[in-house]
Every structure is written in structure tokens, then in C-alpha cells.
Amino acid sequence: MPATPTTDLGDEVRAALGASGAVGVTARQLAARLDRAPEHVAATLGILARRGDVLRMGRGLYVLRDFEHLDRVDDFVDPREYVERFERENGVALGTIAGPITFRANEDLPVHRWWPYVQGYSADFVRSVLEAEAVPRGASVLDPFAGSGTTLVEARRHGARGLGTELLAPAALAARVKTGFDLDPTALAKVADRARIRAQRAPAGPLPFLRETRRQFDPSHRRDLTRLRDALPPEGTPVSDAVRVAFGRILVPSSRLHRSPCLGYDRRAERARPPAFELFDRAVAEMRADLVGLRDAADRWGPPATVRTEDARTAAWPSGSVALAVTSPPYVNGMDYVMNYKIDLAWLGYARSYADLAAIRRAQVACDNLPRRETVAYRGLVDLPDPWLAGILERIRGNVARQGSYRRDDVHAVVHRYFADLVPVLRRVREALRPGGRFVLVVGDSLLAGTYVPGDLLTARIGASLGYRVLSVDVARRRRSGQRRSFVLRESVVTLERPRADA
Ligand SMILES: C[S@@+](CC[C@H](N)C(=O)[O-])C[C@H]1O[C@@H](n2cnc3c(N)ncnc32)[C@H](O)[C@@H]1O
């Protein structure tokens, strides 16, 4: 069948290209992200390129034409100006901290490696915060955006009780399992063995709803993964949840995909992949070994963690019950977690249709792929969580209007909603903290539609307006902007405190 690109696909391709910024992306990578046939995506890119919406940069990389123009826009406010203004208005000068902060450092660490979550931060970082804050044994440590549980694992190892909310069900499951240190390693191995034996005797099962499944997995992996999935014990007990995490863990390694950090086809697609059953056995063996290793320090563990698959914006914790909160929220216009974890959502049965995926995305803190109807209430420049946003959103809106062809005309509203989404989380965490308790956030700044957005400083300022004391903003890492490679962005650690005497 010849490819017949539809307007719908055109919109999807433009959206995904926009999310890739000015670095460029190949047709195959886009196809994996969109779960569409690569030939349809390539044909659509061809049409968009002939229309002048899209540019081919060589080496098979495509960018939205907007980015070519925006790359030349240099009327944005310089980051230094914001830093100086922040120092003047908020009385805090930017500092720096050392040490690895990204998840990469966790990839080989016991327990953390059970569900590598590229968006996570390093265990070392969390440990250093727990130590610096001298969190006492048995005290509660909260992470409202718990991801796969880096904070909660380290809290328990430290002797504290981890509390967390996370909307992405596979990540919440992983966090629950990773903090279940008391799981009997022999029981895990037995239940996993039984599931594998049942699977090896069973016929292949139905494929998940994702359109690209046949392309993502070769026939033998597809067959064995459906057999394994159907043989898994039902979710809900520590041991069955752990076996499900082992299954979730092998999905991407069984496929032609990788996350780097976005989900895309692996260039080394034709390298040999171990059979799914072997990958599963290895994942279980690793978990088993880590559980045995953990036992040496069992006398120092804190109480079991509580992980709720819940929206951090509406979650309530008992007032004044938390000693410390540590988190890394999604970044402004950053990762579409649903797109990036759709394989796990679909295969583990947390999403059964594209409508389910869309519903999860709507509940997440705003990202660039939010449907337009979700930003309607945020298009005006009123009720802004911080006065700095007026100028920033105005500039984004102006740049987008000047371009005319930007993929969405409501980028400023997405950014507005992003900060509006953070407000209830900051408010609820403040309420949960005991007086004098601290909220440590790892936050990045961004360059969007030719406009610089100091996400870290804005988060600190919004915190101040909600009654926190801003203790520090320390730069932990520099990174390059996806829109303009020469532009250096930062990732900062923002430390807020609930004052001892509440105003
Ligand atoms: C940067 S990641 C956190 C990673 C975590 N610190 C770790 O090391 O594993 C941000 C997380 O926030 C979650 N998230 C986004 N919106 C949310 C919401 N409204 N409520 C709860 N979690 C949300 C995303 O699913 C994502 O897992």
C-alpha cells in the first residue's frame, strides 16, 4: 500500500518535531515516538518539507522550520539579567554544588538498576541531601514526583519512611517494588520461575494496542513476551509486583527501541538480542542478588515506603508530618512521559487504548504535547503565579505570532499552565512539612520559542510567594539547549524551607 499521509499525521509529526527542538530527529526516531509506520512518517516529512514547514539538515535529520528562524532570534533576556534580578529581589545569590546528579550513576547500583529511569536523579545526590539535613530515624521523607523511587529507596536505606506520589503507573509500581526491601529473594525466584515455566508451555497471546508493536519487536520476542505477560501473577502482592517489574524491565531490551533519553529506534537495530525468557531470568537474578545484599544493613532500614499512584497536585499528607521533601519535577516543555513510557504502559496493561494514554497525559504536569483544549484557561496573561511570567509569556507569544508557522500558537499557555500546575504541589508539600522542614527540588531552565525561561528561579520565587523561605539555588550541572546548541542551560538545586514560625 502506498503511504497516504493524512493531515492528522502531519500535525503529529510537526508536534513531535517541535518537541525535538533544533537538534533534529530522523524519520525512524519520529516513527518510534509516534508509534507510526516509518514509511508514512517519511512521506509526511517529504510533504511538510515541500510545503516549507520542515527542513532537512543532512544526515537524515529533520527540524521544524520555526527553529531555523528562532535560532536567529536574539532579543531574549539574558540569563544573567534574571540571576541579578533574583539576587536583588529575592536576596539569594546562585551557588554551585558538585557531584553527579543524573540517573546515569544509578544504572549499575543495586536496587536502582531494577528499573532504569533516565529521567531520575542520582542516588548519591539524594543521599547527600538526607545526610546534610540529618533526617532522623523513622522520620518521613516525601517525593511528590516520585518517578521510579530514587528518593524513597535512599530514604529507607537511611532509616526514614519514604512517601511518594507518581502518576505513571509503571514507575509507581517500580518505586513500590524497589522500596520493598523485606521481599524474600527465594520466594521471588520461585514465583518468577513458575511464571516462566507456565509461559513456555502457553500459546502466544494478543499483542498490545500500540500500532507499531510488530515493528518494535521481532516475531520471537513478540511471541515470548505475550506468553510471559499472560503468565504473570496478578498485581497486588509484593512478590507478584516484583515479577511484573522484572517483566517491565525487559521490554525495551527485547525490542528494536532504546531510550536516549527519548524513546526511538536503536540504530544498531539488527544486533542480536537475547531471548525474552533469558532476559527475564537475568532481571530476576539481579533483583534476587540485590535483595540478598540489602539484608546486611537490615537493622538500619526505615519503615516501608508508601507510594501512591496519584496526582501530586491533589494529594494530601497529614499536616506537619514530613521532615524533608526531595524531588525533581518534570521540566518546562520537557519530556512527554506518556510517549516515552507507552511500551511499559501498554504491555503491563495500564493503558488499553490511545484514549487511555491521552487521559494519563492530561493529568500530568503540562508538557509540550498537551492537547490544545487543555490550555484554554491559561491563554490570557492573568492570574500568573509570578510577575516575571508576564514578560516571559508575552515574549513567547510574540515570537510565535511573528513566526506564524510555529506548530502550536499556545506555547505561552503551556508554560503558564506548567507553573500553575506547580503551585498546588508546592502548597501541599509546604503544608505537609513540619516547621523548619525543607523542600529540595532539582529544576532546569529552558529556551522556548526563542525565549529564555529561568525555571529554577521561577520555582524558587513561586515558593517564596507561597510562604517558603528561599535558602539557596545551587547550579549542579550545565547542559546544552535543544533549540540552540550554543546556548548553555543549567540544572539547579533549589532549597526552600517552611519557616518555623508560620506567617
Ligand atoms: C523528573 S521525573 C522524577 C524522577 C525521580 N526523581 C526519580 O529519580 O526516579 C518527574 C516525574 O513526575 C511525574 N509526574 C508528572 N506529573 C505528575 C503529577 N501531576 N502527579 C504525580 N506525578 C507526576 C512523571 O510521571 C515523572 O515520573
PDB file of N, CA, C and O in Angstrom, residues 60-111:
ATOM      1  N   GLY A  60      19.984  12.818   7.389  1.00  0.00           N
ATOM      2  CA  GLY A  60      18.635  12.307   7.641  1.00  0.00           C
ATOM      3  C   GLY A  60      17.921  12.997   8.795  1.00  0.00           C
ATOM      4  O   GLY A  60      16.904  12.517   9.274  1.00  0.00           O
ATOM      5  N   LEU A  61      18.456  14.136   9.258  1.00  0.00           N
ATOM      6  CA  LEU A  61      17.836  14.822  10.397  1.00  0.00           C
ATOM      7  C   LEU A  61      16.861  15.902   9.917  1.00  0.00           C
ATOM      8  O   LEU A  61      17.161  16.659   8.988  1.00  0.00           O
ATOM      9  N   TYR A  62      15.712  15.969  10.552  1.00  0.00           N
ATOM     10  CA  TYR A  62      14.714  16.987  10.223  1.00  0.00           C
ATOM     11  C   TYR A  62      14.508  17.924  11.416  1.00  0.00           C
ATOM     12  O   TYR A  62      14.579  17.498  12.566  1.00  0.00           O
ATOM     13  N   VAL A  63      14.220  19.202  11.113  1.00  0.00           N
ATOM     14  CA  VAL A  63      13.800  20.144  12.169  1.00  0.00           C
ATOM     15  C   VAL A  63      12.604  20.936  11.650  1.00  0.00           C
ATOM     16  O   VAL A  63      12.395  21.041  10.434  1.00  0.00           O
ATOM     17  N   LEU A  64      11.831  21.493  12.550  1.00  0.00           N
ATOM     18  CA  LEU A  64      10.774  22.411  12.141  1.00  0.00           C
ATOM     19  C   LEU A  64      11.429  23.682  11.627  1.00  0.00           C
ATOM     20  O   LEU A  64      12.427  24.130  12.188  1.00  0.00           O
ATOM     21  N   ARG A  65      10.848  24.276  10.584  1.00  0.00           N
ATOM     22  CA  ARG A  65      11.468  25.485  10.052  1.00  0.00           C
ATOM     23  C   ARG A  65      11.482  26.595  11.113  1.00  0.00           C
ATOM     24  O   ARG A  65      12.377  27.420  11.141  1.00  0.00           O
ATOM     25  N   ASP A  66      10.475  26.567  12.011  1.00  0.00           N
ATOM     26  CA  ASP A  66      10.445  27.580  13.082  1.00  0.00           C
ATOM     27  C   ASP A  66      11.791  27.688  13.778  1.00  0.00           C
ATOM     28  O   ASP A  66      12.238  28.746  14.134  1.00  0.00           O
ATOM     29  N   PHE A  67      12.388  26.531  14.005  1.00  0.00           N
ATOM     30  CA  PHE A  67      13.611  26.533  14.802  1.00  0.00           C
ATOM     31  C   PHE A  67      14.750  27.205  14.063  1.00  0.00           C
ATOM     32  O   PHE A  67      15.598  27.832  14.669  1.00  0.00           O
ATOM     33  N   GLU A  68      14.723  27.067  12.727  1.00  0.00           N
ATOM     34  CA  GLU A  68      15.770  27.728  11.961  1.00  0.00           C
ATOM     35  C   GLU A  68      15.674  29.233  12.198  1.00  0.00           C
ATOM     36  O   GLU A  68      16.641  29.910  12.447  1.00  0.00           O
ATOM     37  N   HIS A  69      14.409  29.749  12.162  1.00  0.00           N
ATOM     38  CA  HIS A  69      14.242  31.188  12.368  1.00  0.00           C
ATOM     39  C   HIS A  69      14.546  31.565  13.808  1.00  0.00           C
ATOM     40  O   HIS A  69      15.268  32.492  14.079  1.00  0.00           O
ATOM     41  N   LEU A  70      13.959  30.759  14.706  1.00  0.00           N
ATOM     42  CA  LEU A  70      14.100  31.110  16.116  1.00  0.00           C
ATOM     43  C   LEU A  70      15.555  31.087  16.557  1.00  0.00           C
ATOM     44  O   LEU A  70      15.955  31.800  17.448  1.00  0.00           O
ATOM     45  N   ASP A  71      16.332  30.259  15.898  1.00  0.00           N
ATOM     46  CA  ASP A  71      17.738  30.182  16.245  1.00  0.00           C
ATOM     47  C   ASP A  71      18.414  31.529  16.056  1.00  0.00           C
ATOM     48  O   ASP A  71      19.422  31.826  16.668  1.00  0.00           O
ATOM     49  N   ARG A  72      17.833  32.332  15.141  1.00  0.00           N
ATOM     50  CA  ARG A  72      18.473  33.642  14.902  1.00  0.00           C
ATOM     51  C   ARG A  72      17.895  34.739  15.792  1.00  0.00           C
ATOM     52  O   ARG A  72      18.371  35.850  15.804  1.00  0.00           O
ATOM     53  N   VAL A  73      16.786  34.416  16.478  1.00  0.00           N
ATOM     54  CA  VAL A  73      16.196  35.435  17.348  1.00  0.00           C
ATOM     55  C   VAL A  73      17.131  35.655  18.531  1.00  0.00           C
ATOM     56  O   VAL A  73      17.528  34.711  19.184  1.00  0.00           O
ATOM     57  N   ASP A  74      17.528  36.879  18.782  1.00  0.00           N
ATOM     58  CA  ASP A  74      18.388  37.050  19.954  1.00  0.00           C
ATOM     59  C   ASP A  74      17.931  38.244  20.778  1.00  0.00           C
ATOM     60  O   ASP A  74      18.712  38.968  21.330  1.00  0.00           O
ATOM     61  N   ASP A  75      16.599  38.407  20.824  1.00  0.00           N
ATOM     62  CA  ASP A  75      16.086  39.511  21.626  1.00  0.00           C
ATOM     63  C   ASP A  75      15.647  39.035  23.004  1.00  0.00           C
ATOM     64  O   ASP A  75      14.945  39.713  23.702  1.00  0.00           O
ATOM     65  N   PHE A  76      16.053  37.800  23.363  1.00  0.00           N
ATOM     66  CA  PHE A  76      15.615  37.319  24.670  1.00  0.00           C
ATOM     67  C   PHE A  76      16.448  37.938  25.782  1.00  0.00           C
ATOM     68  O   PHE A  76      17.554  38.414  25.554  1.00  0.00           O
ATOM     69  N   VAL A  77      15.835  37.920  26.981  1.00  0.00           N
ATOM     70  CA  VAL A  77      16.538  38.481  28.129  1.00  0.00           C
ATOM     71  C   VAL A  77      17.650  37.507  28.515  1.00  0.00           C
ATOM     72  O   VAL A  77      17.444  36.303  28.594  1.00  0.00           O
ATOM     73  N   ASP A  78      18.819  38.034  28.722  1.00  0.00           N
ATOM     74  CA  ASP A  78      19.981  37.222  29.041  1.00  0.00           C
ATOM     75  C   ASP A  78      19.791  36.550  30.408  1.00  0.00           C
ATOM     76  O   ASP A  78      19.313  37.175  31.346  1.00  0.00           O
ATOM     77  N   PRO A  79      20.192  35.256  30.531  1.00  0.00           N
ATOM     78  CA  PRO A  79      20.066  34.581  31.822  1.00  0.00           C
ATOM     79  C   PRO A  79      20.686  35.369  32.971  1.00  0.00           C
ATOM     80  O   PRO A  79      20.155  35.385  34.072  1.00  0.00           O
ATOM     81  N   ARG A  80      21.818  36.062  32.678  1.00  0.00           N
ATOM     82  CA  ARG A  80      22.496  36.782  33.773  1.00  0.00           C
ATOM     83  C   ARG A  80      21.597  37.868  34.367  1.00  0.00           C
ATOM     84  O   ARG A  80      21.637  38.168  35.543  1.00  0.00           O
ATOM     85  N   GLU A  81      20.785  38.474  33.480  1.00  0.00           N
ATOM     86  CA  GLU A  81      19.890  39.530  33.962  1.00  0.00           C
ATOM     87  C   GLU A  81      18.928  38.993  35.007  1.00  0.00           C
ATOM     88  O   GLU A  81      18.647  39.646  36.002  1.00  0.00           O
ATOM     89  N   TYR A  82      18.411  37.763  34.742  1.00  0.00           N
ATOM     90  CA  TYR A  82      17.493  37.153  35.708  1.00  0.00           C
ATOM     91  C   TYR A  82      18.212  36.812  37.005  1.00  0.00           C
ATOM     92  O   TYR A  82      17.664  36.972  38.092  1.00  0.00           O
ATOM     93  N   VAL A  83      19.451  36.329  36.859  1.00  0.00           N
ATOM     94  CA  VAL A  83      20.203  35.957  38.062  1.00  0.00           C
ATOM     95  C   VAL A  83      20.410  37.198  38.936  1.00  0.00           C
ATOM     96  O   VAL A  83      20.213  37.163  40.162  1.00  0.00           O
ATOM     97  N   GLU A  84      20.763  38.311  38.287  1.00  0.00           N
ATOM     98  CA  GLU A  84      20.988  39.553  39.052  1.00  0.00           C
ATOM     99  C   GLU A  84      19.690  40.038  39.684  1.00  0.00           C
ATOM    100  O   GLU A  84      19.653  40.475  40.836  1.00  0.00           O
ATOM    101  N   ARG A  85      18.614  39.939  38.893  1.00  0.00           N
ATOM    102  CA  ARG A  85      17.305  40.375  39.393  1.00  0.00           C
ATOM    103  C   ARG A  85      16.869  39.507  40.579  1.00  0.00           C
ATOM    104  O   ARG A  85      16.314  39.996  41.556  1.00  0.00           O
ATOM    105  N   PHE A  86      17.148  38.213  40.467  1.00  0.00           N
ATOM    106  CA  PHE A  86      16.776  37.272  41.540  1.00  0.00           C
ATOM    107  C   PHE A  86      17.538  37.630  42.817  1.00  0.00           C
ATOM    108  O   PHE A  86      16.973  37.668  43.910  1.00  0.00           O
ATOM    109  N   GLU A  87      18.800  37.941  42.636  1.00  0.00           N
ATOM    110  CA  GLU A  87      19.637  38.298  43.789  1.00  0.00           C
ATOM    111  C   GLU A  87      19.091  39.574  44.456  1.00  0.00           C
ATOM    112  O   GLU A  87      18.973  39.650  45.672  1.00  0.00           O
ATOM    113  N   ARG A  88      18.727  40.539  43.594  1.00  0.00           N
ATOM    114  CA  ARG A  88      18.201  41.816  44.096  1.00  0.00           C
ATOM    115  C   ARG A  88      16.855  41.629  44.780  1.00  0.00           C
ATOM    116  O   ARG A  88      16.650  42.069  45.898  1.00  0.00           O
ATOM    117  N   GLU A  89      15.934  40.924  44.092  1.00  0.00           N
ATOM    118  CA  GLU A  89      14.559  40.851  44.587  1.00  0.00           C
ATOM    119  C   GLU A  89      14.369  39.781  45.665  1.00  0.00           C
ATOM    120  O   GLU A  89      13.530  39.918  46.541  1.00  0.00           O
ATOM    121  N   ASN A  90      15.138  38.682  45.561  1.00  0.00           N
ATOM    122  CA  ASN A  90      14.913  37.575  46.497  1.00  0.00           C
ATOM    123  C   ASN A  90      16.046  37.404  47.505  1.00  0.00           C
ATOM    124  O   ASN A  90      15.972  36.550  48.394  1.00  0.00           O
ATOM    125  N   GLY A  91      17.108  38.194  47.331  1.00  0.00           N
ATOM    126  CA  GLY A  91      18.199  38.207  48.306  1.00  0.00           C
ATOM    127  C   GLY A  91      19.014  36.924  48.342  1.00  0.00           C
ATOM    128  O   GLY A  91      19.609  36.599  49.362  1.00  0.00           O
ATOM    129  N   VAL A  92      19.039  36.182  47.230  1.00  0.00           N
ATOM    130  CA  VAL A  92      19.819  34.928  47.202  1.00  0.00           C
ATOM    131  C   VAL A  92      20.705  34.932  45.953  1.00  0.00           C
ATOM    132  O   VAL A  92      20.222  35.159  44.837  1.00  0.00           O
ATOM    133  N   ALA A  93      22.017  34.698  46.169  1.00  0.00           N
ATOM    134  CA  ALA A  93      22.942  34.613  45.028  1.00  0.00           C
ATOM    135  C   ALA A  93      23.092  33.149  44.631  1.00  0.00           C
ATOM    136  O   ALA A  93      23.089  32.266  45.499  1.00  0.00           O
ATOM    137  N   LEU A  94      23.213  32.888  43.325  1.00  0.00           N
ATOM    138  CA  LEU A  94      23.365  31.495  42.880  1.00  0.00           C
ATOM    139  C   LEU A  94      24.691  30.912  43.345  1.00  0.00           C
ATOM    140  O   LEU A  94      25.733  31.558  43.241  1.00  0.00           O
ATOM    141  N   GLY A  95      24.645  29.693  43.868  1.00  0.00           N
ATOM    142  CA  GLY A  95      25.872  28.984  44.227  1.00  0.00           C
ATOM    143  C   GLY A  95      26.079  27.815  43.289  1.00  0.00           C
ATOM    144  O   GLY A  95      25.415  27.705  42.260  1.00  0.00           O
ATOM    145  N   THR A  96      26.990  26.930  43.641  1.00  0.00           N
ATOM    146  CA  THR A  96      27.187  25.705  42.852  1.00  0.00           C
ATOM    147  C   THR A  96      27.332  24.538  43.810  1.00  0.00           C
ATOM    148  O   THR A  96      27.737  24.700  44.951  1.00  0.00           O
ATOM    149  N   ILE A  97      26.976  23.334  43.315  1.00  0.00           N
ATOM    150  CA  ILE A  97      27.279  22.133  44.090  1.00  0.00           C
ATOM    151  C   ILE A  97      27.946  21.124  43.172  1.00  0.00           C
ATOM    152  O   ILE A  97      27.733  21.149  41.951  1.00  0.00           O
ATOM    153  N   ALA A  98      28.746  20.243  43.774  1.00  0.00           N
ATOM    154  CA  ALA A  98      29.492  19.267  42.970  1.00  0.00           C
ATOM    155  C   ALA A  98      28.834  17.896  43.089  1.00  0.00           C
ATOM    156  O   ALA A  98      27.916  17.707  43.878  1.00  0.00           O
ATOM    157  N   GLY A  99      29.287  16.962  42.273  1.00  0.00           N
ATOM    158  CA  GLY A  99      28.804  15.577  42.364  1.00  0.00           C
ATOM    159  C   GLY A  99      27.824  15.255  41.254  1.00  0.00           C
ATOM    160  O   GLY A  99      27.147  16.147  40.754  1.00  0.00           O
ATOM    161  N   PRO A 100      27.750  13.974  40.863  1.00  0.00           N
ATOM    162  CA  PRO A 100      26.856  13.593  39.766  1.00  0.00           C
ATOM    163  C   PRO A 100      25.400  13.706  40.195  1.00  0.00           C
ATOM    164  O   PRO A 100      25.059  13.343  41.314  1.00  0.00           O
ATOM    165  N   ILE A 101      24.578  14.227  39.282  1.00  0.00           N
ATOM    166  CA  ILE A 101      23.174  14.435  39.650  1.00  0.00           C
ATOM    167  C   ILE A 101      22.235  13.611  38.773  1.00  0.00           C
ATOM    168  O   ILE A 101      21.104  13.340  39.157  1.00  0.00           O
ATOM    169  N   THR A 102      22.688  13.177  37.594  1.00  0.00           N
ATOM    170  CA  THR A 102      21.772  12.464  36.692  1.00  0.00           C
ATOM    171  C   THR A 102      21.677  10.989  37.074  1.00  0.00           C
ATOM    172  O   THR A 102      22.524  10.452  37.787  1.00  0.00           O
ATOM    173  N   PHE A 103      20.615  10.328  36.533  1.00  0.00           N
ATOM    174  CA  PHE A 103      20.335   8.937  36.897  1.00  0.00           C
ATOM    175  C   PHE A 103      21.433   7.982  36.443  1.00  0.00           C
ATOM    176  O   PHE A 103      21.592   6.901  37.002  1.00  0.00           O
ATOM    177  N   ARG A 104      22.191   8.404  35.417  1.00  0.00           N
ATOM    178  CA  ARG A 104      23.187   7.501  34.825  1.00  0.00           C
ATOM    179  C   ARG A 104      24.010   6.779  35.893  1.00  0.00           C
ATOM    180  O   ARG A 104      24.261   5.586  35.813  1.00  0.00           O
ATOM    181  N   ALA A 105      24.363   7.563  36.936  1.00  0.00           N
ATOM    182  CA  ALA A 105      25.179   6.985  38.012  1.00  0.00           C
ATOM    183  C   ALA A 105      24.467   5.836  38.721  1.00  0.00           C
ATOM    184  O   ALA A 105      25.101   5.019  39.387  1.00  0.00           O
ATOM    185  N   ASN A 106      23.125   5.750  38.587  1.00  0.00           N
ATOM    186  CA  ASN A 106      22.367   4.694  39.299  1.00  0.00           C
ATOM    187  C   ASN A 106      22.306   3.390  38.517  1.00  0.00           C
ATOM    188  O   ASN A 106      21.865   2.376  39.053  1.00  0.00           O
ATOM    189  N   GLU A 107      22.674   3.461  37.224  1.00  0.00           N
ATOM    190  CA  GLU A 107      22.376   2.323  36.353  1.00  0.00           C
ATOM    191  C   GLU A 107      23.008   1.015  36.791  1.00  0.00           C
ATOM    192  O   GLU A 107      22.500  -0.055  36.472  1.00  0.00           O
ATOM    193  N   ASP A 108      24.124   1.106  37.519  1.00  0.00           N
ATOM    194  CA  ASP A 108      24.766  -0.129  37.979  1.00  0.00           C
ATOM    195  C   ASP A 108      24.575  -0.345  39.471  1.00  0.00           C
ATOM    196  O   ASP A 108      25.158  -1.254  40.041  1.00  0.00           O
ATOM    197  N   LEU A 109      23.795   0.508  40.110  1.00  0.00           N
ATOM    198  CA  LEU A 109      23.657   0.391  41.567  1.00  0.00           C
ATOM    199  C   LEU A 109      22.588  -0.624  41.939  1.00  0.00           C
ATOM    200  O   LEU A 109      21.503  -0.645  41.336  1.00  0.00           O
ATOM    201  N   PRO A 110      22.866  -1.462  42.951  1.00  0.00           N
ATOM    202  CA  PRO A 110      21.844  -2.397  43.414  1.00  0.00           C
ATOM    203  C   PRO A 110      20.521  -1.672  43.649  1.00  0.00           C
ATOM    204  O   PRO A 110      20.517  -0.511  44.077  1.00  0.00           O
ATOM    205  N   VAL A 111      19.453  -2.334  43.369  1.00  0.00           N
ATOM    206  CA  VAL A 111      18.074  -1.853  43.523  1.00  0.00           C
ATOM    207  C   VAL A 111      17.722  -0.755  42.506  1.00  0.00           C
ATOM    208  O   VAL A 111      16.755  -0.902  41.769  1.00  0.00           O
TER     209      VAL A 111
END
